[in-house]
Coordinates of C-alpha atoms in Angstrom, one line a residue:
Chain A
X1 CA 36.6 22.9 156.1
X2 CA 33.7 25.1 155.2
X3 CA 34.5 28.6 154.0
X4 CA 31.8 31.2 154.4
X5 CA 31.7 33.8 151.7
X6 CA 29.1 36.4 152.0
X7 CA 27.4 37.5 148.9
X8 CA 24.8 39.5 150.7
X9 CA 25.7 43.3 150.0
X10 CA 23.1 44.5 152.5
X11 CA 25.8 44.1 155.1
X12 CA 27.6 47.2 153.7
X13 CA 31.3 47.6 152.7
X14 CA 34.1 46.0 154.5
X15 CA 36.8 48.1 155.9
X16 CA 39.2 46.8 153.2
X17 CA 36.8 47.9 150.5
X18 CA 36.5 51.4 152.0
X19 CA 40.2 51.7 152.3
X20 CA 40.8 50.6 148.7
X21 CA 38.2 53.1 147.5
X22 CA 39.8 55.9 149.5
X23 CA 43.2 54.9 148.0
X24 CA 41.8 55.2 144.5
X25 CA 40.3 58.6 145.3
X26 CA 43.6 59.7 146.7
X27 CA 45.5 58.6 143.6
X28 CA 43.0 60.4 141.4
X29 CA 43.2 63.6 143.5
X30 CA 47.0 63.5 143.4
X31 CA 46.9 63.1 139.7
X32 CA 44.6 66.1 139.3
X33 CA 46.8 68.1 141.6
X34 CA 49.7 67.2 139.3
X35 CA 47.8 68.8 136.4
X36 CA 47.3 72.0 138.4
X37 CA 51.0 72.0 139.2
X38 CA 51.8 71.6 135.4
X39 CA 49.4 74.4 134.7
X40 CA 51.0 76.7 137.2
X41 CA 54.5 75.9 135.9
X42 CA 53.4 76.6 132.4
X43 CA 51.8 80.0 133.3
X44 CA 54.9 80.9 135.3
X45 CA 57.2 80.0 132.3
X46 CA 55.0 82.0 130.0
X47 CA 55.2 85.0 132.4
X48 CA 59.0 84.6 132.6
X49 CA 59.2 84.4 128.8
X50 CA 57.1 87.6 128.4
X51 CA 59.3 89.3 131.0
X52 CA 62.6 88.1 129.6
X53 CA 61.6 89.1 126.0
X54 CA 60.5 92.6 127.1
X55 CA 63.7 93.1 129.2
X56 CA 65.9 92.0 126.3
X57 CA 64.1 94.3 123.9
X58 CA 64.4 97.1 126.4
X59 CA 68.2 96.8 126.6
X60 CA 68.5 96.5 122.8
X61 CA 66.6 99.7 122.4
X62 CA 68.9 101.4 124.9
X63 CA 71.9 100.2 122.9
X64 CA 70.3 101.4 119.7
X65 CA 69.7 104.9 121.2
X66 CA 73.4 105.4 121.7
X67 CA 75.1 107.7 119.2
X68 CA 76.4 105.9 116.2
X69 CA 76.4 108.4 113.3
X70 CA 78.3 111.1 111.6
X71 CA 79.2 114.6 112.9
X72 CA 76.5 117.2 112.5
X73 CA 78.9 119.5 110.6
X74 CA 78.8 117.2 107.7
X75 CA 82.5 116.6 107.5
X76 CA 81.9 112.8 107.3
X77 CA 83.7 112.0 110.5
X78 CA 82.1 109.2 112.5
X79 CA 80.7 110.0 115.9
X80 CA 80.4 107.1 118.4
X81 CA 79.2 107.0 122.0
X82 CA 82.2 105.6 123.9
X83 CA 81.3 106.6 127.4
X84 CA 77.7 105.6 128.4
X85 CA 77.5 102.9 131.0
X86 CA 74.2 101.1 130.4
X87 CA 74.7 98.7 133.3
X88 CA 73.6 101.5 135.7
X89 CA 70.1 102.9 135.9
X90 CA 70.0 105.7 135.0
X91 CA 73.1 105.3 132.7
X92 CA 76.3 107.1 133.8
X93 CA 79.3 108.4 131.9
X94 CA 81.8 105.8 133.3
X95 CA 81.3 103.1 130.6
X96 CA 82.4 102.1 127.2
X97 CA 79.4 103.0 125.1
X98 CA 79.4 101.2 121.8
X99 CA 83.0 100.1 122.0
X100 CA 83.3 96.4 121.2
X101 CA 82.7 94.2 124.3
X102 CA 85.2 91.7 125.5
X103 CA 84.7 88.0 124.6
X104 CA 82.1 86.0 126.6
X105 CA 79.9 88.8 127.9
X106 CA 76.8 86.7 127.1
X107 CA 78.0 83.7 129.1
X108 CA 79.2 85.3 132.2
X109 CA 78.6 88.4 134.3
X110 CA 81.1 91.0 133.0
X111 CA 81.4 94.5 134.5
X112 CA 79.7 97.0 132.2
X113 CA 77.8 94.4 130.2
X114 CA 75.3 93.0 132.8
X115 CA 72.6 94.2 135.0
X116 CA 70.2 92.5 137.4
X117 CA 66.4 93.0 137.7
X118 CA 63.8 92.1 140.2
X119 CA 60.5 90.2 139.6
X120 CA 58.9 93.4 138.4
X121 CA 61.6 94.1 135.9
X122 CA 63.2 96.9 137.9
X123 CA 66.9 97.4 137.9
X124 CA 68.5 96.2 141.2
X125 CA 72.2 96.3 140.5
X126 CA 75.2 95.3 138.4
X127 CA 78.4 93.5 139.0
X128 CA 79.5 89.9 138.9
X129 CA 77.1 88.5 141.6
X130 CA 73.3 89.2 141.5
X131 CA 71.9 90.7 144.7
X132 CA 69.3 88.7 146.7
X133 CA 66.4 90.6 145.2
X134 CA 67.4 89.8 141.6
X135 CA 65.3 87.5 139.6
X136 CA 66.6 88.2 136.1
X137 CA 70.1 88.5 134.7
X138 CA 70.6 90.6 131.5
X139 CA 73.8 90.4 129.6
X140 CA 74.8 92.0 126.3
X141 CA 77.5 92.0 123.7
X142 CA 78.6 94.5 121.1
X143 CA 80.6 93.2 118.2
X144 CA 81.7 94.9 114.9
X145 CA 80.3 93.1 111.8
X146 CA 83.4 91.5 110.3
X147 CA 82.6 92.7 106.8
X148 CA 82.0 96.3 107.8
X149 CA 83.6 96.8 111.2
X150 CA 83.8 100.6 111.1
X151 CA 80.1 101.2 110.5
X152 CA 78.1 98.2 111.5
X153 CA 77.6 96.6 114.9
X154 CA 76.0 93.3 115.9
X155 CA 74.1 93.8 119.2
X156 CA 73.0 90.8 121.3
X157 CA 71.1 90.7 124.5
X158 CA 70.5 87.6 126.6
X159 CA 68.1 87.6 129.5
X160 CA 67.8 84.6 131.8
X161 CA 66.6 84.0 135.4
X162 CA 69.0 83.8 138.3
X163 CA 67.7 80.3 139.1
X164 CA 68.4 79.1 135.6
X165 CA 71.8 80.7 135.6
X166 CA 72.8 78.8 138.7
X167 CA 71.8 75.5 137.0
X168 CA 74.0 76.6 134.0
X169 CA 76.9 77.4 136.2
X170 CA 76.9 73.9 137.6
X171 CA 76.8 72.3 134.2
X172 CA 79.8 71.7 132.0
X173 CA 80.2 72.5 128.3
X174 CA 78.9 75.4 126.3
X175 CA 75.9 77.3 127.7
X176 CA 72.6 76.2 126.3
X177 CA 69.7 78.5 125.8
X178 CA 66.5 77.4 127.6
X179 CA 62.9 78.0 126.6
X180 CA 62.3 80.9 128.9
X181 CA 65.6 82.6 128.2
X182 CA 65.4 85.4 125.7
X183 CA 68.2 86.2 123.2
X184 CA 67.6 89.1 120.8
X185 CA 70.0 90.1 118.1
X186 CA 70.1 93.3 116.1
X187 CA 72.4 95.1 113.6
X188 CA 73.1 98.8 114.0
X189 CA 74.6 100.6 111.1
X190 CA 75.4 104.2 110.2
X191 CA 75.5 105.9 106.9
X192 CA 75.6 109.5 105.9
X193 CA 72.1 111.1 105.4
Chain B
X1 CA 29.3 35.8 159.4
X2 CA 29.2 39.6 159.9
X3 CA 25.6 39.7 160.8
X4 CA 26.6 41.0 164.2
X5 CA 27.8 44.3 162.5
X6 CA 31.0 46.2 163.4
X7 CA 32.4 46.5 166.8
X8 CA 32.7 50.0 168.3
X9 CA 36.5 49.8 167.8
X10 CA 36.1 49.0 164.1
X11 CA 33.7 51.8 163.6
X12 CA 35.9 54.3 165.3
X13 CA 39.0 53.2 163.4
X14 CA 37.2 53.4 160.1
X15 CA 35.6 56.8 160.9
X16 CA 39.1 58.1 162.0
X17 CA 40.7 56.9 158.7
X18 CA 37.8 58.3 156.7
X19 CA 38.2 61.7 158.3
X20 CA 41.9 61.7 157.9
X21 CA 41.8 60.8 154.3
X22 CA 38.9 63.1 153.5
X23 CA 40.7 65.9 155.2
X24 CA 43.9 65.2 153.2
X25 CA 41.9 65.2 150.0
X26 CA 40.2 68.4 150.8
X27 CA 43.5 69.9 151.8
X28 CA 44.7 69.2 148.2
X29 CA 41.6 70.1 146.4
X30 CA 40.8 73.4 148.1
X31 CA 44.0 75.3 147.1
X32 CA 43.9 73.7 143.7
X33 CA 40.4 75.0 143.2
X34 CA 41.6 78.5 144.2
X35 CA 44.6 78.3 141.9
X36 CA 42.6 77.0 139.0
X37 CA 40.5 80.2 139.3
X38 CA 43.5 82.5 139.2
X39 CA 45.5 80.8 136.4
X40 CA 43.2 81.8 133.5
X41 CA 43.1 85.3 134.8
X42 CA 46.9 85.4 135.2
X43 CA 47.3 84.3 131.6
X44 CA 44.7 86.9 130.4
X45 CA 46.6 89.7 132.2
X46 CA 49.9 88.6 130.5
X47 CA 48.1 88.5 127.1
X48 CA 46.6 92.0 127.6
X49 CA 50.0 93.4 128.6
X50 CA 51.5 91.8 125.5
X51 CA 48.8 93.2 123.2
X52 CA 49.4 96.7 124.6
X53 CA 53.1 96.4 124.2
X54 CA 52.9 95.0 120.6
X55 CA 50.5 97.7 119.4
X56 CA 52.4 100.6 121.0
X57 CA 55.8 99.3 119.9
X58 CA 54.7 98.8 116.3
X59 CA 53.6 102.4 115.9
X60 CA 56.5 103.8 118.0
X61 CA 58.9 102.0 115.7
X62 CA 57.4 103.8 112.7
X63 CA 57.3 107.2 114.4
X64 CA 58.9 109.9 112.2
X65 CA 59.0 107.8 109.0
X66 CA 58.8 110.4 106.2
X67 CA 58.7 110.9 102.5
X68 CA 60.9 108.5 100.5
X69 CA 59.8 108.7 96.9
X70 CA 58.6 112.2 96.3
X71 CA 60.2 115.5 95.6
X72 CA 61.9 115.6 99.0
X73 CA 62.9 112.7 101.2
X74 CA 63.8 112.4 104.9
X75 CA 62.4 111.7 108.3
X76 CA 59.5 113.9 109.6
X77 CA 61.8 115.1 112.5
X78 CA 63.4 117.4 109.9
X79 CA 60.0 119.2 109.6
X80 CA 58.0 118.8 112.8
X81 CA 57.8 116.6 116.0
X82 CA 56.4 113.2 115.1
X83 CA 55.7 112.3 118.7
X84 CA 53.5 114.7 120.7
X85 CA 52.4 113.8 124.3
X86 CA 48.7 114.7 124.0
X87 CA 45.6 113.7 122.1
X88 CA 45.5 115.3 118.6
X89 CA 42.9 115.3 115.8
X90 CA 39.4 116.3 114.9
X91 CA 37.5 115.2 118.0
X92 CA 38.2 116.2 121.6
X93 CA 41.8 117.2 120.9
X94 CA 43.9 118.6 123.8
X95 CA 44.9 122.2 123.4
X96 CA 48.5 122.7 122.5
X97 CA 49.6 123.7 126.0
X98 CA 48.4 120.4 127.5
X99 CA 51.1 117.7 128.1
X100 CA 50.0 114.3 129.3
X101 CA 52.1 111.5 130.6
X102 CA 49.4 109.0 129.7
X103 CA 48.7 110.0 126.1
X104 CA 50.8 110.0 123.0
X105 CA 50.2 110.9 119.3
X106 CA 52.5 109.2 116.9
X107 CA 52.8 110.4 113.3
X108 CA 54.4 108.8 110.3
X109 CA 54.2 108.1 106.6
X110 CA 53.4 104.5 105.9
X111 CA 54.4 102.5 102.9
X112 CA 52.8 104.5 100.1
X113 CA 53.6 106.1 96.7
X114 CA 51.0 108.8 97.2
X115 CA 53.6 111.6 97.9
X116 CA 53.5 114.9 96.2
X117 CA 53.3 118.7 96.7
X118 CA 50.5 121.3 96.4
X119 CA 50.5 123.3 93.1
X120 CA 49.0 126.6 94.4
X121 CA 49.2 128.5 97.6
X122 CA 46.2 127.9 99.8
X123 CA 43.9 130.3 101.4
X124 CA 43.1 129.5 105.1
X125 CA 40.9 127.7 106.1
X126 CA 40.8 125.9 102.8
X127 CA 38.9 122.7 102.0
X128 CA 40.6 122.2 98.6
X129 CA 44.1 121.3 97.7
X130 CA 45.5 121.4 94.2
X131 CA 48.2 118.9 93.9
X132 CA 51.0 118.1 91.4
X133 CA 51.1 114.8 89.5
X134 CA 54.7 113.8 90.3
X135 CA 56.7 111.1 88.5
X136 CA 56.6 109.0 91.6
X137 CA 52.8 109.0 91.7
X138 CA 51.3 105.6 91.0
X139 CA 50.2 105.3 87.3
X140 CA 46.7 104.4 86.2
X141 CA 45.2 105.7 89.4
X142 CA 43.3 108.8 90.2
X143 CA 45.3 111.8 91.3
X144 CA 48.5 110.3 92.7
X145 CA 46.7 107.4 94.2
X146 CA 44.7 109.5 96.7
X147 CA 41.3 108.0 97.5
X148 CA 38.3 109.0 99.5
X149 CA 38.7 108.2 103.2
X150 CA 42.5 108.2 103.0
X151 CA 44.3 110.1 105.8
X152 CA 46.7 112.7 104.4
X153 CA 49.4 114.9 105.9
X154 CA 50.4 118.3 104.6
X155 CA 53.5 120.0 105.9
X156 CA 56.2 122.5 105.0
X157 CA 59.8 123.2 105.9
X158 CA 58.9 125.7 108.6
X159 CA 57.3 123.4 111.1
X160 CA 53.7 123.6 110.1
X161 CA 51.7 120.4 109.6
X162 CA 48.1 119.2 109.4
X163 CA 46.3 115.9 109.0
X164 CA 43.0 115.5 107.2
X165 CA 40.8 112.9 105.6
X166 CA 40.0 113.1 101.9
X167 CA 36.3 113.4 101.2
X168 CA 36.5 113.9 97.4
X169 CA 39.0 113.4 94.6
X170 CA 38.7 115.4 91.4
X171 CA 41.2 113.9 89.1
X172 CA 40.6 116.1 86.1
X173 CA 41.0 119.3 88.2
X174 CA 44.0 117.8 90.1
X175 CA 42.2 118.7 93.3
X176 CA 41.5 117.1 96.7
X177 CA 38.8 118.0 99.1
X178 CA 38.2 117.6 102.7
X179 CA 35.6 118.7 105.2
X180 CA 35.5 119.9 108.8
X181 CA 39.2 119.5 109.5
X182 CA 40.3 123.1 109.0
X183 CA 44.0 123.4 108.3
X184 CA 46.0 125.4 110.9
X185 CA 48.1 127.3 108.3
X186 CA 47.8 128.7 104.8
X187 CA 50.4 126.6 103.0
X188 CA 52.5 128.0 100.2
X189 CA 52.8 126.2 96.9
X190 CA 55.4 123.4 97.2
X191 CA 54.2 122.2 100.6
X192 CA 54.3 118.4 100.8
X193 CA 51.2 116.2 100.7
X194 CA 51.4 112.5 101.5
X195 CA 49.3 109.6 102.8
X196 CA 50.1 109.4 106.5
X197 CA 49.0 108.1 109.8
X198 CA 48.3 109.9 113.1
X199 CA 47.8 107.4 115.9
X200 CA 46.8 108.6 119.4
X201 CA 47.0 106.2 122.3
X202 CA 45.7 107.2 125.7
X203 CA 44.6 105.9 129.0
X204 CA 41.0 106.4 129.9
X205 CA 40.8 106.2 133.7
X206 CA 37.0 106.2 133.8
X207 CA 36.7 103.0 131.8
X208 CA 40.1 101.6 132.7
X209 CA 41.0 101.1 129.1
X210 CA 43.9 101.8 126.7
X211 CA 42.2 103.5 123.7
X212 CA 43.3 104.3 120.2
X213 CA 42.1 107.3 118.3
X214 CA 42.8 107.7 114.5
X215 CA 42.7 111.5 114.5
X216 CA 39.3 111.7 112.8
X217 CA 36.2 109.8 113.8
X218 CA 37.3 106.5 115.2
X219 CA 38.1 106.1 118.9
X220 CA 38.1 102.5 120.2
X221 CA 39.3 100.6 123.3
X222 CA 42.1 98.2 122.6
X223 CA 43.0 96.8 126.0
X224 CA 40.7 96.7 129.0
X225 CA 41.4 96.6 132.7
X226 CA 44.4 98.9 132.3
X227 CA 45.1 100.9 135.5
X228 CA 48.2 102.8 134.4
X229 CA 50.0 104.0 131.3
X230 CA 53.1 106.2 131.5
X231 CA 55.3 107.6 128.7
X232 CA 58.8 108.9 129.6
X233 CA 60.9 110.7 127.0
X234 CA 64.6 110.8 126.3
X235 CA 66.3 112.9 123.7
X236 CA 69.3 114.8 122.4
X237 CA 71.0 117.0 125.0
X238 CA 71.8 119.5 122.3
X239 CA 69.1 121.8 121.1
X240 CA 67.4 120.8 117.8
X241 CA 68.6 122.3 114.5
X242 CA 65.7 121.3 112.3
X243 CA 63.3 122.3 110.8
X244 CA 65.3 125.1 109.2
X245 CA 63.0 127.4 107.2
X246 CA 64.0 129.0 103.9
X247 CA 66.0 132.2 104.1
X248 CA 63.6 135.1 104.7
X249 CA 61.3 133.2 106.9
X250 CA 61.5 132.5 110.6
X251 CA 60.2 129.7 112.8
X252 CA 60.6 128.5 116.4
X253 CA 64.3 127.7 115.9
X254 CA 65.6 130.2 113.4
X255 CA 65.3 133.9 112.7
X256 CA 64.6 135.2 109.2
X257 CA 68.3 135.6 108.5
X258 CA 68.8 131.9 109.2
X259 CA 70.4 132.3 112.6
X260 CA 69.7 129.7 115.3
X261 CA 67.7 131.4 118.1
X262 CA 69.0 131.2 121.6
X263 CA 66.9 129.9 124.5
X264 CA 66.9 126.2 124.3
X265 CA 69.5 124.8 126.8
X266 CA 72.0 122.0 126.3
X267 CA 71.0 119.4 128.8
X268 CA 73.1 117.1 131.0
X269 CA 73.2 113.6 129.4
X270 CA 72.6 110.4 131.2
X271 CA 75.7 108.8 129.8
X272 CA 77.1 110.0 126.5
X273 CA 74.0 110.1 124.3
X274 CA 70.6 110.9 125.7
X275 CA 69.0 113.1 128.4
X276 CA 65.7 112.4 130.1
X277 CA 63.2 115.0 129.0
X278 CA 60.7 115.9 131.8
X279 CA 57.1 116.5 130.7
X280 CA 57.3 120.1 132.0
X281 CA 59.9 120.8 129.3
X282 CA 57.2 120.3 126.7
X283 CA 54.9 123.0 128.1
X284 CA 57.1 126.0 128.2
X285 CA 57.8 126.8 124.5
X286 CA 59.1 128.1 122.2
X287 CA 56.2 126.9 120.1
X288 CA 56.6 125.5 116.6
X289 CA 53.8 125.1 114.1
X290 CA 50.6 127.0 114.1
X291 CA 47.1 126.9 115.6
X292 CA 46.0 123.7 117.4
X293 CA 49.0 121.9 116.0
X294 CA 51.5 123.9 117.8
X295 CA 54.1 121.9 119.7
X296 CA 57.0 122.7 122.0
X297 CA 60.4 122.9 120.3
X298 CA 61.9 120.5 122.8
X299 CA 59.8 117.7 121.3
X300 CA 62.2 117.8 118.3
X301 CA 64.8 116.4 120.7
X302 CA 62.9 113.2 121.4
X303 CA 64.9 110.0 120.4
X304 CA 63.6 107.3 122.7
X305 CA 60.3 106.6 124.5
X306 CA 59.9 104.4 127.6
X307 CA 56.4 103.0 128.2
X308 CA 55.0 101.3 131.3
X309 CA 51.6 99.6 131.0
X310 CA 49.9 98.3 134.1
X311 CA 47.0 95.9 133.9
X312 CA 44.9 94.4 136.7
X313 CA 42.9 91.2 137.1
X314 CA 39.5 91.8 135.7
X315 CA 37.6 90.0 138.4
X316 CA 37.7 91.9 141.7
X317 CA 37.3 88.6 143.5
X318 CA 40.9 87.8 142.3
X319 CA 42.4 91.0 143.5
X320 CA 43.6 91.6 147.1
X321 CA 44.6 94.8 148.8
X322 CA 47.8 96.7 149.3
X323 CA 50.6 98.2 147.2
X324 CA 50.4 95.4 144.6
X325 CA 47.1 96.6 143.2
X326 CA 45.7 100.0 142.2
X327 CA 42.1 99.0 142.8
X328 CA 41.6 96.8 145.8
X329 CA 39.5 93.7 145.4
X330 CA 37.7 91.2 147.7
X331 CA 40.2 88.4 147.8
X332 CA 41.7 87.7 151.2
X333 CA 43.5 84.5 150.2
X334 CA 47.0 84.7 148.9
X335 CA 46.2 81.8 146.6
X336 CA 43.4 83.7 145.0
X337 CA 45.1 87.1 144.7
X338 CA 46.7 88.5 141.6
X339 CA 48.8 91.7 141.8
X340 CA 48.7 94.1 139.0
X341 CA 51.1 93.3 136.2
X342 CA 53.3 96.1 134.9
X343 CA 55.1 95.7 131.5
X344 CA 57.9 98.2 130.8
X345 CA 59.5 98.6 127.4
X346 CA 61.5 101.1 125.5
X347 CA 61.5 102.0 121.8
X348 CA 64.1 103.9 119.9
X349 CA 62.2 105.0 116.7
X350 CA 64.5 104.2 113.8
X351 CA 63.5 107.2 111.7
X352 CA 64.0 109.6 114.6
X353 CA 67.6 108.4 115.0
X354 CA 68.9 108.5 111.4
X355 CA 72.4 109.8 111.2
X356 CA 73.1 109.8 114.9

């Protein structure tokens, strides 16, 4: 049986050739689109990291601004803010100030030690459940330094995204810190001038 | 043999497939092309906001750092207000009654051993200062380590202060000289002299830049495409008690007998520690200091500063319209639009919170 194989290219491409070429172009275009998606995710993560770091520093500075010194009369008596509630914006008097926080305030939303912020970094609420407009969760802890509990505090602030926190809530085991979470730690001490 | 060419059906089917696939490819490529234009700009905006935050935070952290190795030690808040919400210095300084929410002057003593006092009382205006050679002064260096071009601060216990730049050092005579920058007060012997820094940051709306002025001759832009800069101040609800002048002298807080003057109110605190200090509070006196360096006594309360820096996309083609942008651009595509980015941060200057 004779098989006719055309080697004359002047007849143009066959339908199959065109389809294969299109398929290759599609695969390449999809690959390029993946690169764009990676770039967008990286930019988004960088923006989140900038935001979480700034928000964590902001709360740390608020904690550092609370009174933790000695009385102005010079009698040597320590003076401590034990009333400011920093989970409200502006702060109120119905809080615990620089009193030690209960255990686990960095891992779960604890009244008085958490606030929620929107995508622009503005305060949108506090409590145990973030409101629908919240994008970031900010938690903090206040612990006396074991070697100098009366005069030195260890302050920690963790900022994460609501989406990330939902993933964490579903996981078992100790909470891990992700790349775009921010955890800042500072020590506040008092001494007579 | 295909010499007969394609049938009409084959042509239509292949054309239909070609159009469908080409359409799908363009559907992918077109948004990606738009996004690829915005991503570098988005990263640039973040970077500019970070630079502004880093630079301002660095100097705000240092605000109020004072003498630490000379005849007297302690934060500058014990003598004058280290943070003043206006442009200060030799060129284009705001008058002392001006209060700006988009400008700040931050003053501090950097890491230096050049800390001493003046030996003789000064006439005013004086271009010469005779200074003591203190034990803390660096050895084997001219006149306590002071050099030409160095920025110095002179201040006393009554609330007077001045910054100037050294133009000549006469080691044998124990004398420093400066030009042009007339001092605001005739300081008594014993006034403190130290190397120092006066950093003014302000928003220039005309060029949309955040600028830095060193208090003398250098004024440079540091971040461009800035469309907003706001400083908000928080401080002690109780009236300030320093600077306290020597008995027999009065200042903005004390009479000559050493009694605290009435007039400054106790404010309602937000929480147990700080109260927000509206800008209007810094424009109503009583005035401390002298001459162009006068400042409102309420500035001595300041303990925390909140900063908001707003940057925009540099390319107007990547800005849309609406509440998200200060300056509308040309973009009408959501994929090619970048809203302004606002970075908010707070700084509690460590040296302005010592002992509290």
